[in-house]
Amino acid sequence: MMSHSLKAIVIGSGVAGLASAIRLAIQGMEVIVFEKNDYPGGKLSHFELQGYHFDAGPSLFTEPANIEELFSLAEENIEDYFEYTPKEIACKYFFDDSIKITAYTDAEKFAAELADKTGEKEQNVKTYLQQSAVLYNNIGSVFLNHSLHKKSSLHKANLGKAIKTIKWKYLFNSLHHVNTTSFSNAHTVQLFNRYATYNGSNPYKAPGMLSLIPHLEYNEGVFYPRGGMISIINALYKLALKKGVRFEFNTPVQRIIHTEGKVCGVVVNNKNIKADIVVSNMDIYFTQLYLLNNTSRAKKILKQERSSSAVVFYWGINKTFPELDLHNIFFSKEYKVEFEHLFKYKKIFDDPTIYINVTSKCEPGVQAPHGKENWFVMVNAPANVGQDWEVYKRQYRVNIINRLNRLLKTDIEPLIEVEQILDPVLIEERTSSYMGSLYGTSSNSRMAAFLRYPNFSKQIKGLYFAGGSVHPGGGIPLCLKSAKIMSELVADDIKKWKH
Ligand SMILES: Cc1cc2nc3c(=O)[nH]c(=O)nc-3n(C[C@H](O)[C@H](O)[C@H](O)COP(=O)(O)OP(=O)(O)OC[C@H]3O[C@@H](n4cnc5c(N)ncnc54)[C@H](O)[C@@H]3O)c2cc1C
């Protein structure tokens, strides 16, 4: 549908902001994106240090269909913008007792590997992954692709199929409980518990429904975008420009203006800029607090627990490690205690699970100088409530290095040629994500999925929301889906307004 006379403003150029701008431009609107930073991408950004390339934020790429769809809607050839390849190995897992598991993206091979390394019955793994596919296809696809807050949107979804598939245990039991009843081996349980961290949640609290997540890796696949994750942003930015979207960088939006229940535009540089449609890609808490000056609504959002944050060490390593792959996880010995520290005590844990991403495994000599590796070393961290991050970072660094020395049988410290560190305070400063949370709110309650903020304002016509802090949630795939849901709501509303 074409909406030539309409003008849209998008606040923020995170992955959902870019996808929103593209979708509204394809609908025929004149679109301007205001971005406070001097670069697009928000949390998905990139930097280079002495020949080492680092993706600053997200590192795992699944569900490329969300991106393919944007190019097909735009009638552009994706290959002209973006190249990605499937990975044979989703992740390498290292346990404290020296057990190593290679998680192949081929479900059969992965089941055989788990049987070999842990004694887990192959059939248990296959059944779990089949069930994961059913949950994803019948329930996930309904709730993740539609607005839960508009009847017109839910009418388009196959609710009957979703209701038939929902079982008590996925709603009322934790992911950990579902996993302990599905597997006999503690290592397998821990490995599948880990999927709660996909959206910054606690597997001992988050509902069993999150067992739909492994479907993405083992049935659909893990992909590597050539040039690293930043190539997603480069491709979407180029596509947005091609579709006529205008970008104003270094331009924070100060306020959203509205009158008589209808959006009128935004204030930037103390000037009013008119628009018919405004989409905020800024964290919904800050959107309500600062852009709409609505303290009570902002407070209400905080009734839901924030997702976890992270501390990331970007290390240029003067050596290669054949035992590592693109994605690697060194598990904590006491996983449950780690999550208690993250969510209950809001403190660091001295035996954290360590994630290492090494893009030079896929592009050696490009992502890092020859014979060297670019390590993105991440530990989950509590959301920022004023902890002393300088002290925490020093403690994390010592604990990480000690454990990696032991498990990789080496001395890491002298191999670190360059270093930069990201912490929750910096995450908040750079992308206005309240408390430095990576995924907005967590899914640490049964109803979390239904309590996420809608993709539209119920009070102000013409105001919409897209991004990790609103429905359907954080992470690149869900952010892209939020832009899709938002743009469908806009299209429906425009039709209504015209009548
Ligand atoms: C360390 C880290 C690791 C992660 N790992 C993964 C992963 O492996 N896989 C995955 O899928 N996800 C991962 N995530 C989460 C993922 O990065 C986010 O869910 C996603 O990038 C959020 O995108 P968004 O569109 O919500 O916007 P954001 O990236 O939050 O961007 C919002 C944008 O709005 C701008 N903005 C804010 N306020 C204003 C204003 N007033 N005016 C103008 N502009 C404004 C900001 O500058 C920013 O550019 C990770 C995140 C981090 C930080």
Coordinates of N, CA and C and ligand atoms in Angstrom, one line a residue, residues 10-20 33-45 55-62 194 197-199 229 233 248-255 267-268 280-283 286-287 290-291 308-312 314 327 355 357 376 378-379 422-423 427-433 436-440 466-470 473-480 482, ligand 1:
V10 N 11.6 8.1 12.6 CA 12.0 7.0 13.4 C 13.1 7.6 14.4
I11 N 12.9 7.2 15.7 CA 13.8 7.7 16.7 C 14.8 6.6 17.0
G12 N 16.0 6.7 16.5 CA 17.0 5.7 16.8 C 17.2 4.8 15.6
S13 N 18.5 4.4 15.4 CA 18.8 3.6 14.2 C 19.5 2.2 14.6
G14 N 18.9 1.6 15.7 CA 19.2 0.3 16.0 C 18.7 -0.6 14.9
V15 N 18.9 -1.9 15.0 CA 18.5 -2.8 14.0 C 17.0 -2.7 13.7
A16 N 16.2 -2.5 14.8 CA 14.8 -2.4 14.6 C 14.4 -1.0 14.0
G17 N 15.2 0.0 14.4 CA 15.0 1.4 13.8 C 15.2 1.3 12.3
L18 N 16.3 0.7 11.9 CA 16.6 0.6 10.5 C 15.5 -0.2 9.7
A19 N 15.1 -1.3 10.3 CA 14.1 -2.2 9.6 C 12.8 -1.4 9.6
S20 N 12.4 -0.6 10.6 CA 11.2 0.1 10.6 C 11.2 1.2 9.5
V33 N 15.2 9.4 9.9 CA 15.7 8.7 11.2 C 16.5 9.7 11.9
F34 N 16.2 10.0 13.2 CA 17.1 10.8 14.0 C 17.8 9.8 14.9
E35 N 19.2 10.0 14.9 CA 20.0 9.1 15.7 C 20.9 9.9 16.6
K36 N 21.0 9.6 17.9 CA 21.8 10.4 18.7 C 23.3 10.2 18.5
N37 N 23.7 9.0 18.1 CA 25.1 8.7 17.9 C 25.5 9.1 16.5
D38 N 26.8 9.0 16.2 CA 27.3 9.4 14.8 C 27.4 8.2 13.9
Y39 N 26.7 7.1 14.3 CA 26.8 5.9 13.4 C 25.4 5.2 13.6
P40 N 25.0 4.4 12.6 CA 23.8 3.6 12.7 C 24.1 2.3 13.4
G41 N 23.1 1.6 13.9 CA 23.3 0.2 14.5 C 23.1 0.1 15.9
G42 N 23.2 1.1 16.7 CA 23.0 1.0 18.2 C 23.9 0.0 18.8
K43 N 23.3 -1.0 19.5 CA 24.1 -2.0 20.1 C 25.0 -2.8 19.1
L44 N 24.5 -2.9 17.9 CA 25.2 -3.7 16.9 C 26.2 -2.7 16.2
S45 N 27.3 -2.5 16.8 CA 28.3 -1.6 16.2 C 29.7 -2.4 16.1
D55 N 33.1 -6.9 16.6 CA 31.7 -6.5 16.7 C 31.4 -6.2 18.1
A56 N 30.9 -5.0 18.4 CA 30.8 -4.6 19.8 C 29.7 -5.3 20.6
G57 N 28.6 -5.7 19.9 CA 27.5 -6.2 20.7 C 27.2 -7.6 20.2
P58 N 26.0 -7.8 19.6 CA 25.6 -9.1 19.2 C 26.6 -9.9 18.3
S59 N 26.6 -11.2 18.5 CA 27.6 -12.0 17.8 C 26.9 -13.2 17.1
L60 N 25.7 -13.6 17.6 CA 25.1 -14.8 17.0 C 24.0 -14.4 16.0
F61 N 24.1 -15.0 14.9 CA 23.2 -14.7 13.8 C 22.3 -15.9 13.4
T62 N 21.0 -15.8 13.7 CA 20.1 -16.9 13.4 C 18.9 -16.3 12.6
R194 N 21.0 -23.0 29.0 CA 21.7 -21.9 28.5 C 20.9 -21.0 27.6
T197 N 19.4 -17.6 28.3 CA 20.3 -16.3 28.2 C 20.1 -15.7 26.8
Y198 N 19.5 -16.4 25.9 CA 19.2 -15.8 24.6 C 18.5 -14.5 24.7
N199 N 17.7 -14.4 25.7 CA 17.0 -13.1 25.9 C 17.2 -12.5 27.3
M229 N 29.1 -9.3 12.1 CA 27.7 -8.9 12.4 C 27.5 -7.5 11.8
I233 N 24.1 -4.4 9.7 CA 23.8 -3.0 9.7 C 24.2 -2.3 8.4
E248 N 19.6 11.6 10.1 CA 20.3 12.8 10.8 C 21.0 12.2 12.0
F249 N 22.3 12.1 11.9 CA 23.1 11.6 13.0 C 23.5 12.7 14.0
N250 N 24.0 12.3 15.1 CA 24.3 13.3 16.2 C 23.1 14.2 16.5
T251 N 21.9 13.6 16.4 CA 20.7 14.4 16.6 C 19.7 13.6 17.5
P252 N 19.9 13.8 18.8 CA 19.0 13.2 19.8 C 17.6 13.8 19.7
V253 N 16.6 13.0 19.8 CA 15.2 13.5 19.9 C 15.0 13.9 21.3
Q254 N 14.5 15.1 21.5 CA 14.3 15.6 22.9 C 12.9 15.3 23.5
R255 N 12.0 15.3 22.6 CA 10.6 15.1 23.0 C 9.7 14.6 21.9
V267 N 10.7 16.9 18.9 CA 11.6 18.1 19.0 C 13.0 17.7 18.9
V268 N 13.7 18.3 18.0 CA 15.2 18.1 17.9 C 15.9 19.4 17.8
S280 N 9.3 5.0 17.9 CA 10.5 5.1 18.8 C 11.2 3.8 18.9
N281 N 12.5 3.8 18.6 CA 13.3 2.6 18.7 C 14.2 2.8 20.0
M282 N 13.9 3.9 20.7 CA 14.6 4.1 22.0 C 14.0 3.1 23.0
D283 N 14.8 2.7 24.0 CA 14.3 1.9 25.1 C 12.9 2.5 25.6
F286 N 12.9 4.8 28.7 CA 13.3 6.1 28.5 C 12.4 6.9 27.6
T287 N 11.8 6.2 26.6 CA 10.8 6.9 25.7 C 9.7 7.5 26.6
Y290 N 11.5 10.3 29.3 CA 12.1 11.5 28.7 C 11.3 12.1 27.5
L291 N 10.9 11.2 26.6 CA 10.3 11.8 25.4 C 8.9 12.1 25.5
S308 N 19.4 -9.4 32.0 CA 20.8 -9.2 32.4 C 21.5 -8.3 31.5
S309 N 22.7 -7.9 31.9 CA 23.6 -7.1 31.1 C 24.8 -7.9 30.8
A310 N 25.9 -7.3 30.5 CA 27.2 -8.0 30.2 C 28.4 -7.2 30.4
V311 N 29.5 -7.9 30.7 CA 30.8 -7.2 30.6 C 31.6 -7.9 29.5
V312 N 32.1 -7.1 28.5 CA 32.8 -7.7 27.4 C 34.2 -7.3 27.4
Y314 N 37.3 -7.2 24.8 CA 37.7 -7.3 23.4 C 39.2 -7.5 23.4
H327 N 31.8 -19.7 17.9 CA 31.1 -19.5 19.2 C 31.6 -20.6 20.2
Y355 N 31.7 -16.6 27.5 CA 31.4 -16.9 26.1 C 32.6 -16.2 25.3
N357 N 33.7 -15.3 21.3 CA 33.3 -15.3 19.9 C 34.6 -14.9 19.2
F376 N 36.2 -11.9 21.4 CA 35.1 -11.1 22.1 C 34.8 -12.0 23.3
M378 N 32.8 -12.5 26.6 CA 31.7 -11.9 27.4 C 31.2 -12.8 28.6
V379 N 31.0 -12.1 29.7 CA 30.3 -12.7 30.8 C 29.0 -12.0 31.1
L422 N 33.8 -3.3 27.7 CA 32.4 -2.8 27.7 C 31.7 -3.2 29.0
D423 N 31.0 -2.3 29.6 CA 30.3 -2.7 30.9 C 28.9 -2.1 30.8
I427 N 27.0 0.5 28.1 CA 25.9 0.1 27.3 C 24.8 1.1 27.4
E428 N 24.5 1.5 28.6 CA 23.4 2.5 28.8 C 23.7 3.8 28.1
E429 N 25.0 4.3 28.4 CA 25.4 5.6 27.8 C 25.3 5.6 26.3
R430 N 25.8 4.5 25.7 CA 25.9 4.5 24.2 C 24.5 4.3 23.5
T431 N 23.6 3.5 24.1 CA 22.4 3.2 23.4 C 21.1 3.5 24.2
S432 N 21.3 4.3 25.3 CA 20.1 4.6 26.1 C 19.3 3.4 26.5
S433 N 20.0 2.3 26.9 CA 19.2 1.1 27.4 C 19.3 1.1 28.9
G436 N 21.6 -0.7 31.3 CA 22.5 -1.5 30.5 C 22.0 -2.9 30.1
S437 N 20.6 -3.1 30.3 CA 20.1 -4.4 29.9 C 20.2 -4.6 28.4
L438 N 20.6 -5.9 28.1 CA 20.8 -6.2 26.7 C 19.5 -6.4 25.9
Y439 N 18.5 -6.9 26.6 CA 17.2 -7.3 25.9 C 16.0 -6.6 26.5
G440 N 16.1 -5.4 27.1 CA 14.9 -4.8 27.7 C 14.5 -5.5 29.0
A466 N 9.3 0.1 18.3 CA 10.0 -1.1 17.8 C 11.3 -1.2 18.4
G467 N 11.7 -2.5 18.7 CA 13.1 -2.7 19.3 C 13.0 -3.7 20.4
G468 N 14.2 -3.9 21.0 CA 14.4 -5.0 22.0 C 13.6 -4.8 23.3
S469 N 13.1 -3.6 23.6 CA 12.5 -3.4 24.9 C 11.0 -3.6 24.8
V470 N 10.4 -3.8 23.6 CA 9.0 -3.9 23.4 C 8.7 -5.3 22.8
G473 N 10.4 -8.8 21.8 CA 11.5 -9.0 22.7 C 12.8 -8.6 22.1
G474 N 13.9 -8.8 22.9 CA 15.2 -8.4 22.4 C 16.0 -9.5 21.6
G475 N 17.1 -9.1 21.1 CA 17.9 -10.0 20.2 C 17.5 -9.6 18.8
I476 N 18.5 -9.8 17.9 CA 18.3 -9.3 16.5 C 17.0 -9.9 15.8
P477 N 16.8 -11.2 15.9 CA 15.6 -11.7 15.2 C 14.3 -11.1 15.7
L478 N 14.2 -11.0 17.0 CA 12.9 -10.4 17.5 C 12.8 -8.9 17.3
C479 N 13.9 -8.2 17.3 CA 13.9 -6.8 17.0 C 13.4 -6.6 15.6
L480 N 13.9 -7.4 14.7 CA 13.4 -7.3 13.3 C 11.9 -7.7 13.2
S482 N 9.8 -7.1 15.5 CA 9.0 -6.0 16.1 C 8.8 -4.9 15.1
Ligands
LIG1 C1 27.2 -7.2 24.4 C2 25.9 -7.6 23.8 C3 25.8 -8.8 23.2 C4 24.6 -9.2 22.6 N1 24.5 -10.5 22.0 C5 23.5 -10.7 21.2 C6 23.5 -11.9 20.3 O1 24.5 -12.6 20.2 N2 22.5 -12.1 19.5 C7 21.4 -11.3 19.5 O2 20.4 -11.5 18.7 N3 21.3 -10.2 20.3 C8 22.4 -9.9 21.1 N4 22.4 -8.7 21.8 C9 21.1 -7.9 21.9 C10 20.9 -7.1 20.6 O3 22.1 -6.4 20.4 C11 19.8 -6.1 20.9 O4 18.6 -6.8 21.2 C12 19.5 -5.3 19.6 O5 20.7 -4.9 18.9 C13 18.7 -4.1 20.0 O6 18.3 -3.4 18.9 P1 17.3 -2.2 19.0 O7 16.7 -2.0 17.6 O8 16.3 -2.4 20.0 O9 18.1 -0.9 19.3 P2 19.4 -0.5 20.0 O10 20.5 -1.2 19.5 O11 19.2 -0.5 21.5 O12 19.6 1.0 19.5 C14 18.7 2.0 19.9 C15 19.2 3.3 19.1 O13 18.5 4.4 19.5 C16 19.3 5.5 19.6 N5 18.7 6.5 20.5 C17 18.3 6.3 21.8 N6 17.7 7.4 22.3 C18 17.6 8.2 21.3 C19 17.1 9.6 21.1 N7 16.5 10.2 22.1 N8 17.2 10.2 19.9 C20 17.8 9.6 18.9 N9 18.4 8.3 19.0 C21 18.3 7.7 20.1 C22 20.6 4.9 20.2 O14 21.7 5.7 20.1 C23 20.7 3.6 19.4 O15 21.4 3.8 18.2 C24 23.5 -8.3 22.5 C25 23.7 -7.0 23.0 C26 24.9 -6.6 23.6 C27 25.0 -5.2 24.1

